[in-house]
Coordinates of C-alpha atoms in Angstrom, one line a residue:
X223 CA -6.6 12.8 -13.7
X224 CA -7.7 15.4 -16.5
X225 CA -10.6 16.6 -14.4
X226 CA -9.2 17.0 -11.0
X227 CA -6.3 18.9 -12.7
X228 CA -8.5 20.9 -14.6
X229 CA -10.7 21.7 -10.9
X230 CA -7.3 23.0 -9.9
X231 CA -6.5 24.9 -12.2
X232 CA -9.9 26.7 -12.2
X233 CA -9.0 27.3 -8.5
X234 CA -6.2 29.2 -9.8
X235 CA -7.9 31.3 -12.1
X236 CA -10.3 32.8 -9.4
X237 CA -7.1 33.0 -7.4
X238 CA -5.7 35.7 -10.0
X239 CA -8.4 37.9 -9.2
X240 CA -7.7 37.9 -5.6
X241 CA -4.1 37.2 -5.2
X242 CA -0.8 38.6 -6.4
X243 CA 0.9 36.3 -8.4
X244 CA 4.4 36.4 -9.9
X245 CA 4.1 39.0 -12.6
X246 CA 3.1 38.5 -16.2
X247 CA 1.2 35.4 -15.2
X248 CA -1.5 34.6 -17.5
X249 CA -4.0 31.4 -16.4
X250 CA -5.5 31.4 -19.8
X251 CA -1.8 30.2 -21.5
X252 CA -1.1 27.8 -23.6
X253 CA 0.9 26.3 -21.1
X254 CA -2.1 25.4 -19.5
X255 CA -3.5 23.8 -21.7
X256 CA -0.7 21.7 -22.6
X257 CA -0.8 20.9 -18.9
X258 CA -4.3 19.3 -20.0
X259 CA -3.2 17.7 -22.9
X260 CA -0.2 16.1 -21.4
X261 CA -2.2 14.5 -19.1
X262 CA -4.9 12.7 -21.0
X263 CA -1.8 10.7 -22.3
X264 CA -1.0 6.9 -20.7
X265 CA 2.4 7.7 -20.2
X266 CA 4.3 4.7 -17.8
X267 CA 5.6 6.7 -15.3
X268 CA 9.2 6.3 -16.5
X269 CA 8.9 7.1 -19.5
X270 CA 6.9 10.4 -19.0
X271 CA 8.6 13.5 -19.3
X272 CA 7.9 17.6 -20.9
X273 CA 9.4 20.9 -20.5
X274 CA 8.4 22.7 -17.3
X275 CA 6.1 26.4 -18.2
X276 CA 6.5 29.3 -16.7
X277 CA 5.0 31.2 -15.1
X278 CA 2.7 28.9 -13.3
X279 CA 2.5 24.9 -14.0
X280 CA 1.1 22.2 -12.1
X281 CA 3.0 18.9 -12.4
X282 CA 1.4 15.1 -10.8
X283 CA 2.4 12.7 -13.2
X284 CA 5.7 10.7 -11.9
X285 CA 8.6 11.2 -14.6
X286 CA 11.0 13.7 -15.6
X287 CA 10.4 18.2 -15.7
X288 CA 13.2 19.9 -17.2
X289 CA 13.3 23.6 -17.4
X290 CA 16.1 25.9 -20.0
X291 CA 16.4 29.8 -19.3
X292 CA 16.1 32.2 -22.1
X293 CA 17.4 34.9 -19.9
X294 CA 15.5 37.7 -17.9
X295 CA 12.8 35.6 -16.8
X296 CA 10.0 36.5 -14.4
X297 CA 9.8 33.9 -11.3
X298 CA 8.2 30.6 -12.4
X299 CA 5.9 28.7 -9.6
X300 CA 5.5 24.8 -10.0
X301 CA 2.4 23.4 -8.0
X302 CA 2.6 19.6 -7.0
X303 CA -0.3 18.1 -6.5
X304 CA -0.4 13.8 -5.3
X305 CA -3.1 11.4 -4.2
X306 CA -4.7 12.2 -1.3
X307 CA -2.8 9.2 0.4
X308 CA 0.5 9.9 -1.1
X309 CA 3.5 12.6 -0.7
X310 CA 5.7 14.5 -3.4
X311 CA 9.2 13.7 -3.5
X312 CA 11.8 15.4 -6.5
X313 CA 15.1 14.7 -7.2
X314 CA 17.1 17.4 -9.1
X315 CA 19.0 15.3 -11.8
X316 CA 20.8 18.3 -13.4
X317 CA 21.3 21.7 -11.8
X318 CA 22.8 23.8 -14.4
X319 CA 22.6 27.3 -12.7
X320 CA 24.2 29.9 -10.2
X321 CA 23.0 31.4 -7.7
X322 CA 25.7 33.7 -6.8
X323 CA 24.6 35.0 -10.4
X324 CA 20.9 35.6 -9.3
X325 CA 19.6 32.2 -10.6
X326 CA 16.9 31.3 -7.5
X327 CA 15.7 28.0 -6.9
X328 CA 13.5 27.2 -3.9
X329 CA 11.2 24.2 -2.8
X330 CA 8.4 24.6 -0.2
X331 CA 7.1 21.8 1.8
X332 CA 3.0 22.6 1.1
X333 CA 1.4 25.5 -1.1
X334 CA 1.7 29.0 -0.2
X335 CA -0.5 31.6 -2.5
X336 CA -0.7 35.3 -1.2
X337 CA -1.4 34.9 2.7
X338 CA -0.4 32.0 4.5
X339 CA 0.1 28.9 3.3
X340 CA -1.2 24.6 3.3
X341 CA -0.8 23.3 5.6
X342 CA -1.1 26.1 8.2
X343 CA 1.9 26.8 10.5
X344 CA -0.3 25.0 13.2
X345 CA -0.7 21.7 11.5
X346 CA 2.9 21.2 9.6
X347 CA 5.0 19.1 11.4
X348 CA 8.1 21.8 10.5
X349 CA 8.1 25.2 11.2
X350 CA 8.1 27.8 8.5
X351 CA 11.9 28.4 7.6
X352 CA 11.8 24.7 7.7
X353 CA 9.9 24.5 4.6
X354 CA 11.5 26.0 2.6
X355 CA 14.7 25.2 1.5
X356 CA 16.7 26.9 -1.0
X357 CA 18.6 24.7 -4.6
X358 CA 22.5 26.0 -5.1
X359 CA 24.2 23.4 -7.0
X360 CA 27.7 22.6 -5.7
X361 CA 27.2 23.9 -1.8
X362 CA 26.6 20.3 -0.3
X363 CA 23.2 20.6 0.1
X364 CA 20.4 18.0 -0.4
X365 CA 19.6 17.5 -4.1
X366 CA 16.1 15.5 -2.9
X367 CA 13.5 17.0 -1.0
X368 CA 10.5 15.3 0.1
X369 CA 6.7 16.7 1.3
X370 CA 5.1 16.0 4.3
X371 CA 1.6 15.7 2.7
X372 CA 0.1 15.5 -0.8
X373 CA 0.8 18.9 -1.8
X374 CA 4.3 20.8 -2.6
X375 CA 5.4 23.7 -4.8
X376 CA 9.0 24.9 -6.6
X377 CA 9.5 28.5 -7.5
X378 CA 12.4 29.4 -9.4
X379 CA 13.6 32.4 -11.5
X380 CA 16.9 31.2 -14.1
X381 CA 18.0 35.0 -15.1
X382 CA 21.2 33.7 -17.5
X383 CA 20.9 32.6 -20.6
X384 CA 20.8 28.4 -20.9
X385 CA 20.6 28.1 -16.9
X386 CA 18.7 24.8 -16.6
X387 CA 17.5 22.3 -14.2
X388 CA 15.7 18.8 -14.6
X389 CA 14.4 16.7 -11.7
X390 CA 12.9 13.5 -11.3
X391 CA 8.7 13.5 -9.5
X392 CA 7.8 10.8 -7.7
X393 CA 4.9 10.3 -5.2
X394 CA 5.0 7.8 -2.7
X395 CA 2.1 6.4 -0.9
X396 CA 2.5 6.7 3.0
X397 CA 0.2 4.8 5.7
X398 CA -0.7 7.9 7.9
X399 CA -1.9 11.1 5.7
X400 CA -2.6 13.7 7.7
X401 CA -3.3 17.3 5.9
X402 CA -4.5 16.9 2.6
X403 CA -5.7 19.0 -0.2
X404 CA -8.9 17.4 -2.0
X405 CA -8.5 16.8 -5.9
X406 CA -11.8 16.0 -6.2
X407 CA -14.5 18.6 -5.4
X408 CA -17.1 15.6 -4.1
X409 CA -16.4 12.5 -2.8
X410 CA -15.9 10.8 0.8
X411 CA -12.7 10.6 3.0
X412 CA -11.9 9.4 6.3
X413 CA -10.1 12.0 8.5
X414 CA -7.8 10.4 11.3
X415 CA -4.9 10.7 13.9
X416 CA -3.7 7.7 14.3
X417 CA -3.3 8.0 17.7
X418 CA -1.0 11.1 17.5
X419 CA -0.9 14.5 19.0
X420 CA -1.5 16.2 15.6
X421 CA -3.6 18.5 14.2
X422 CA -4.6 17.3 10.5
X423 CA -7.2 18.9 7.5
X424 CA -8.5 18.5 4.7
X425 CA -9.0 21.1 2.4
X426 CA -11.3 21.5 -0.4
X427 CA -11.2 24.3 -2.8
X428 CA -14.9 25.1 -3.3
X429 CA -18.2 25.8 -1.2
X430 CA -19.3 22.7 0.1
X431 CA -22.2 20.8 1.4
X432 CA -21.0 18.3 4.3
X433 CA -22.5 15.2 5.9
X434 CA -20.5 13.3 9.0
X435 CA -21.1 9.8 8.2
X436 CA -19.4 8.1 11.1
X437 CA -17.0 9.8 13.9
X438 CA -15.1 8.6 16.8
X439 CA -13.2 11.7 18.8
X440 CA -12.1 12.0 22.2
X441 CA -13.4 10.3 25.7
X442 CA -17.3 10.8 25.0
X443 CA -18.0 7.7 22.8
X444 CA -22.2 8.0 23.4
X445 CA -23.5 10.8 21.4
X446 CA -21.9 13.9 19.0
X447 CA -22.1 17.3 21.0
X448 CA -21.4 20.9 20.5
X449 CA -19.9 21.2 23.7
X450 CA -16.3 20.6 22.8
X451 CA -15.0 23.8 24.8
X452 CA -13.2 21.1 27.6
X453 CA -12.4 18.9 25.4
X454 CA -8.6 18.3 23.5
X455 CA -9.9 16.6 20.9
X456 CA -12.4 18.2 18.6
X457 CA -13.3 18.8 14.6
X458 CA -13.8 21.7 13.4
X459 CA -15.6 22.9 10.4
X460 CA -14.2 25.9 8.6
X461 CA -14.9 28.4 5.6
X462 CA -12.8 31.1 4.2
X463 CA -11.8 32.9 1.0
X464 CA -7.6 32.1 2.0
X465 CA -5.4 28.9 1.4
X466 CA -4.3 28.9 5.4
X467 CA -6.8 27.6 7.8
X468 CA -5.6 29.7 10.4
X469 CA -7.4 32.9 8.9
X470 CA -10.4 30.8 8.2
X471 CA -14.2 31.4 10.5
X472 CA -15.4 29.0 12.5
X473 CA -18.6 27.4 11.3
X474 CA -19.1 24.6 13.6
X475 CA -17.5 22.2 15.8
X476 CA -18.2 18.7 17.1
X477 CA -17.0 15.9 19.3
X478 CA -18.2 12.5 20.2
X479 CA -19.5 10.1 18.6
X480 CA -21.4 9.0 15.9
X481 CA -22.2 6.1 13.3
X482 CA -23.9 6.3 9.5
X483 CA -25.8 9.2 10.6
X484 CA -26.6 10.1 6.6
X485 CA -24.8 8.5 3.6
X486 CA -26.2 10.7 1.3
X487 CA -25.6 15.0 1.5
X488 CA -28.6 17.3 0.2
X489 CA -28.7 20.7 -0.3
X490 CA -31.4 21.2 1.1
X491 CA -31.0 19.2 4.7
X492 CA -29.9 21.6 7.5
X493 CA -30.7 19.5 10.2
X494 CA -28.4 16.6 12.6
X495 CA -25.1 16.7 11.3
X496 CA -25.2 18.1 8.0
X497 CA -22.8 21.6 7.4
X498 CA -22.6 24.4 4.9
X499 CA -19.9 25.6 4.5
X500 CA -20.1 28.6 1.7
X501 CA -16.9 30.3 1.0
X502 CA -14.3 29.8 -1.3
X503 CA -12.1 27.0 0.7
X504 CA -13.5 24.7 3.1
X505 CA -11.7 22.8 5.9
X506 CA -12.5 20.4 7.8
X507 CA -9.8 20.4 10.5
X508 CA -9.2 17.2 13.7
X509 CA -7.4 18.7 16.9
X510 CA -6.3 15.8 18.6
X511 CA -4.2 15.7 22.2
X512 CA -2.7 12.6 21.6
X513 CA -4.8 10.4 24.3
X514 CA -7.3 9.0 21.7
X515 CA -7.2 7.6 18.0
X516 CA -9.9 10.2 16.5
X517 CA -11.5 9.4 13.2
X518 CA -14.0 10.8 11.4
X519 CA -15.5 10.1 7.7
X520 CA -17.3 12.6 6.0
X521 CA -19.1 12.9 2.6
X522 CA -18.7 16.2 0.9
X523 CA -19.8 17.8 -2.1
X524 CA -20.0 20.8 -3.8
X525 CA -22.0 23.7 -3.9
X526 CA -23.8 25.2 -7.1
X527 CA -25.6 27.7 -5.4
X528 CA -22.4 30.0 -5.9
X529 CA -22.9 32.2 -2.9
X530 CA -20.2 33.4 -1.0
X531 CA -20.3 34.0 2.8
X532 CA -16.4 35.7 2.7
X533 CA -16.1 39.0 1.2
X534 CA -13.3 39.2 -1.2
X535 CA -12.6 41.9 0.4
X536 CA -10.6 40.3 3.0
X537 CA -8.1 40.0 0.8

């Protein structure tokens, strides 16, 4: 747990240089570090609970996040961050604040970091305003909100004096992922469907070397091919410098099939089905009509080359 919280939170630091971030945030905190130390504890999961930092925090450990105002506080972003085959549910147990006062609480469904956002608006289930969802205590509205994949984020700005709120984390493991954001930046993962007309990725933060180890998608069940132009279902390989897919290149794409074709990736193979993909954020993304349960396993790991096909300029 310490080191995939730890490859996040790197993530986060490059993203400072590219992205604007809430002001005053500063990734080289002590709060950030106690993120660290916190979770190198064996806490049972209900008895684990810590103060919430601002301005950035990441939480994954299922227990209890309380948060008090000291008044005239910056906005504060909470990143939640499950197993890959699990979603993020909170519960606000208290909700000490007022929003007719200028107290804001929001939850988003996925992470959302300068432009666009995880999942992209083509592969959420919901649409945008959907996701979010704003806290006001007393108005009748839902006190429990629940992710649709492994990923979630709170932002909320208290502005009075000993506003506070505490809520309850807990991730659930579900049957069916479908978008997911890697902790790990090497390992192996089995991308599927399920049948379902759905689009789903996932997403690694880092330039990374990656090796199809077995694929089924669409009709074609002989050979893999490049020629996926006719087909609905495809995957697609892409590489980018931003969070959301949907403003990511194109590296390759493939459909078809294909069994064990390498086990092991090298840096240095080019060749079959074997893809670099060298920016900042890597996808791998399955389009699927909804005609044919797609799978696809890949083995992925990353790059120490540190070359960068994006400009940061994009940005």
């Amino acid at each position: 747990m310490y080191c995939k919280t730890l490859y996040v939170i790197l993530f986060l630091r490059y993203l400072s240089h590219v992205i604007a971030f809430p002001e005053r945030t500063d990734l080289n905190s002590p709060s950030l570090s106690g993120i660290l130390t916190a979770l190198r504890r064996s806490a049972e999961p209900d008895t684990y609970s810590r103060e919430l930092n601002c301005h950035i925090d990441m939480a994954g450990i299922p227990g209890e996040y309380y948060y008090t105002s000291q008044g005239h506080e910056d906005m504060c972003v909470i990143y939640f961050l499950a197993a890959e085959d699990e979603i993020v549910e909170i519960e606000f147990t208290e909700a000490n604040f007022d929003c007719e006062a200028g107290d804001h609480v929001q939850w988003f469904d996925g992470w959302t970091m300068g432009t666009g956002s995880f999942p992209s608006y083509e592969d959420h289930p919901l649409n945008l305003t959907e996701r979010v969802q704003t806290v006001c205590p007393g108005e009748g509205r839902p006190m429990t909100f629940r992710s649709n994949q492994n990923a979630a984020m709170m932002t909320f700005k208290l502005t009075s004096r000993g506003s506070s709120l505490k809520i309850v984390l807990e991730t659930k493991q579900i049957l069916e992922p479908c978008n997911v954001l890697a902790q790990d930046p090497s390992g192996m993962y089995t991308i599927r469907n399920y049948g379902a007309n759905r689009n789903c990725s996932f997403s690694v933060i880092y330039p990374i070397h990656v090796s199809v180890v077995e694929m089924a998608i669409g009709q074609e069940q002989n050979e893999a091919t490049l020629k996926c132009t006719e087909s609905e279902d495809y995957v697609e390989f892409l590489a980018g410098n931003y969070l959301d897919n949907s403003y990511m290149r194109q590296d390759a794409i493939l459909c078809g099939a294909a069994g064990h074709v390498n086990s092991v990736v090298s840096e240095d193979r080019r060749s079959g089905l074997n893809i670099n993909l060298n920016c900042q954020n890597s996808v791998v993304r399955l389009v699927s009509g909804g005609n044919q349960d797609n799978s696809l396993t890949i083995e992925y790991r990353r790059s120490l080359t540190g070359k960068n096909d994006c400009e940061l300029s994009e940005y």
